[in-house]
Amino acid sequence: MNFTRWSARFPGTQRRAAARTEHAAAQAKRGEGAVPAARGGRADPGAERSAPADDHPADPTVSGTGTGTGTGTGPGTGTGPGTGTTPAQRTGVLTAVPSLDELSAREVLGRLPALVALVHGPEHRVAYVNDAYTAGFGARTPGAPAHEALPELGELGLLPLLDQVQRSGKPRTAKNRTAPGGGSSYTVTCTPVEFPKTGGTAPEAEAHHAGVLIHLADVTDHAEAVERLRASERRQREAAVTLQRSLLPQELEQPDDLRIAATYQPGGTEAAVGGDWYDVITLGAGRTALVIGDVMGRGVRAAAVMGQLRTAVRAYARLDLPPHEVLQLLDGLAAEIDASQIATCVYAVHDPNEGLLAYASAGHLPILVRDEHGTVRRAADPTGPPLGTGGWLHTSGTIALGPGSTAVLYTDGLVERRGEDIDEGVAALERALAGAQGTPTVICDRLMRALGVDADHDDDVAVMVLQQPARSGADAELFHNAALELLGGIEAAPRARAFAQGVLASWRFPVELCDLGVLAASELVANSLQHGTPPMRLRLRRTDRRLIIEVTDGDDHLPRRRRAEPADETGRGISIVATIASSWGSRRTPGGGKAVWCEFALPDR
């Protein structure tokens, strides 16, 4: 493309060309010599008219770079015959350029493809509309006010903009204004102009000289493309959020002794999914595992790692291991999945018998617990490095969670803000938790609002709230505990059966359930007396949904179910328990030893 020819059409280039013309004319008057042929410019229009009649006008597209073989070297002369220069260039006369003042404004505006209108005065009376405007909206009557003659400006909401431009004297632009009814879209630029003051009284001349030039560029195609892009981004985001939510539990398990609610808020408007996750896992014997974690970064890779970690946690939780041992297993798995992916996690186990929340943390933020008196405490260390680092021995800690208490587990998106220390965010969460009352679902919503989390929040947020209800009245009658220390030798078995019979009868269970409960307690106690070591203990517990029987002893070898041969006199106790109970299991206790338990589902009330 010849940029020299195209650049001559731009106003800035024309001003520079005019300046060069005036400079060359001044040099010619002073006799300072002509411009060399190789750098031939354009002369003043008067100089061209004074050139000899037999000289041909200079072609403005000729660059004056001929390559003839002449030997002339004097200034202002050509390089010999056949140099390819024009006579005007050989005589030092420059070519004239049309002045911008010679162009008609009406002709220029009329040829523009954009819609142009010119209004004047306080009522914005129509002074001019170009052919494109007439083709788009029809002919307009000059002199009529804009609100009558240009109703389309009112439909586009531009009449207040005209007033603003006329008052301020500064141009204004309104982007993507769409006509009612789903019509064309325009980007409108309103520029203040001044009309020459003509006849009439002085007040009229002063009042009517100000005007506004309205330029409407049709951007319908661009607006439609932008809307299609936005629609595509919305669909991608919806698909991403659906993927993220599908990796989270669709419905939280609700233990007998806890009330739990959780919420997840995707961050920002991007289509990339995050790695925040949570889960609730019932372990049996009334115990519940709670886990929340955050895989750093965004995208499908972060979501995939999150999904694998969540699945692994559920598998490890079934082993009923202490929290720090679960994190130790997760640490090795995270390094195998993706050593470059950083993930934090906190794993906690609630035991209603002890009124404690045992937990271990891998680089995650502390659990907050509000007691029944409204005092909020942070779960203290231990906190280890994020998952996948390896070489770290995690440890477990405990925090009290008694009746009337509320605990909050959360990811950093809830409390972390740019330019602020994260401890300030945790402190703000503590203050919000201290004043939040209601069910776990209500508390989740209040904490999110108090911390300023909305649809435009720039980070993913996961929050889980759990409560240990303080029961009273008829509700409290559905929850009971009873325990018996198994002292002595083999004679402890009949005492255990008698104890179980009396307790279950006092809890007004059906006869069949009492008989099954006594049989299960007898088999578990016999197994512990034969294979365990003191101290031994029988615990009976009822909730509104199940009967739990648990026996603990000092030996840490876990029993397993095996097939007994017809001639065997032992080995059938665990098989009997597994057959008659709804579920059973065993685990090692923190102080050493083990616990073997079974559950019976209560009939519907």
PDB file of C-alpha atoms in Angstrom, residues 481-487 492-493 495-501 503 517-518 520-525 528 535-541 548-553 596:
ATOM      1  CA  ASN A 481     -25.685 -42.567  77.540  1.00  0.00           C
ATOM      2  CA  ALA A 482     -24.834 -45.393  79.919  1.00  0.00           C
ATOM      3  CA  ALA A 483     -21.464 -47.024  80.640  1.00  0.00           C
ATOM      4  CA  LEU A 484     -20.103 -49.925  82.700  1.00  0.00           C
ATOM      5  CA  GLU A 485     -16.487 -50.599  83.660  1.00  0.00           C
ATOM      6  CA  LEU A 486     -15.709 -54.275  83.016  1.00  0.00           C
ATOM      7  CA  LEU A 487     -13.732 -55.335  86.069  1.00  0.00           C
ATOM      8  CA  ALA A 492     -17.706 -59.597  83.875  1.00  0.00           C
ATOM      9  CA  ALA A 493     -19.739 -61.124  81.047  1.00  0.00           C
ATOM     10  CA  ARG A 495     -22.740 -58.408  84.674  1.00  0.00           C
ATOM     11  CA  ALA A 496     -22.509 -56.836  81.229  1.00  0.00           C
ATOM     12  CA  ARG A 497     -25.569 -58.748  80.017  1.00  0.00           C
ATOM     13  CA  ALA A 498     -27.579 -57.743  83.057  1.00  0.00           C
ATOM     14  CA  PHE A 499     -26.511 -54.125  82.684  1.00  0.00           C
ATOM     15  CA  ALA A 500     -27.493 -54.045  78.991  1.00  0.00           C
ATOM     16  CA  GLN A 501     -30.850 -55.689  79.741  1.00  0.00           C
ATOM     17  CA  VAL A 503     -30.647 -50.074  80.421  1.00  0.00           C
ATOM     18  CA  GLY A 517     -28.991 -55.405  71.857  1.00  0.00           C
ATOM     19  CA  VAL A 518     -28.251 -57.723  74.775  1.00  0.00           C
ATOM     20  CA  ALA A 520     -24.639 -57.926  70.629  1.00  0.00           C
ATOM     21  CA  ALA A 521     -23.325 -56.530  73.926  1.00  0.00           C
ATOM     22  CA  SER A 522     -22.647 -60.052  75.183  1.00  0.00           C
ATOM     23  CA  GLU A 523     -20.656 -61.036  72.066  1.00  0.00           C
ATOM     24  CA  LEU A 524     -18.595 -57.813  72.028  1.00  0.00           C
ATOM     25  CA  VAL A 525     -17.771 -58.147  75.733  1.00  0.00           C
ATOM     26  CA  SER A 528     -12.848 -58.231  74.436  1.00  0.00           C
ATOM     27  CA  PRO A 535      -9.072 -51.435  81.093  1.00  0.00           C
ATOM     28  CA  MET A 536     -12.349 -52.529  79.493  1.00  0.00           C
ATOM     29  CA  ARG A 537     -15.590 -50.651  79.236  1.00  0.00           C
ATOM     30  CA  LEU A 538     -19.092 -51.201  77.853  1.00  0.00           C
ATOM     31  CA  ARG A 539     -20.944 -48.127  76.594  1.00  0.00           C
ATOM     32  CA  LEU A 540     -24.565 -47.953  75.480  1.00  0.00           C
ATOM     33  CA  ARG A 541     -25.858 -44.887  73.682  1.00  0.00           C
ATOM     34  CA  ILE A 548     -25.051 -47.782  69.614  1.00  0.00           C
ATOM     35  CA  ILE A 549     -23.169 -50.457  71.576  1.00  0.00           C
ATOM     36  CA  GLU A 550     -19.406 -50.029  72.018  1.00  0.00           C
ATOM     37  CA  VAL A 551     -16.729 -51.946  73.946  1.00  0.00           C
ATOM     38  CA  THR A 552     -13.217 -50.561  74.507  1.00  0.00           C
ATOM     39  CA  ASP A 553     -10.085 -52.282  75.847  1.00  0.00           C
ATOM     40  CA  VAL A 596     -15.385 -52.229  68.683  1.00  0.00           C
TER      41      VAL A 596
END
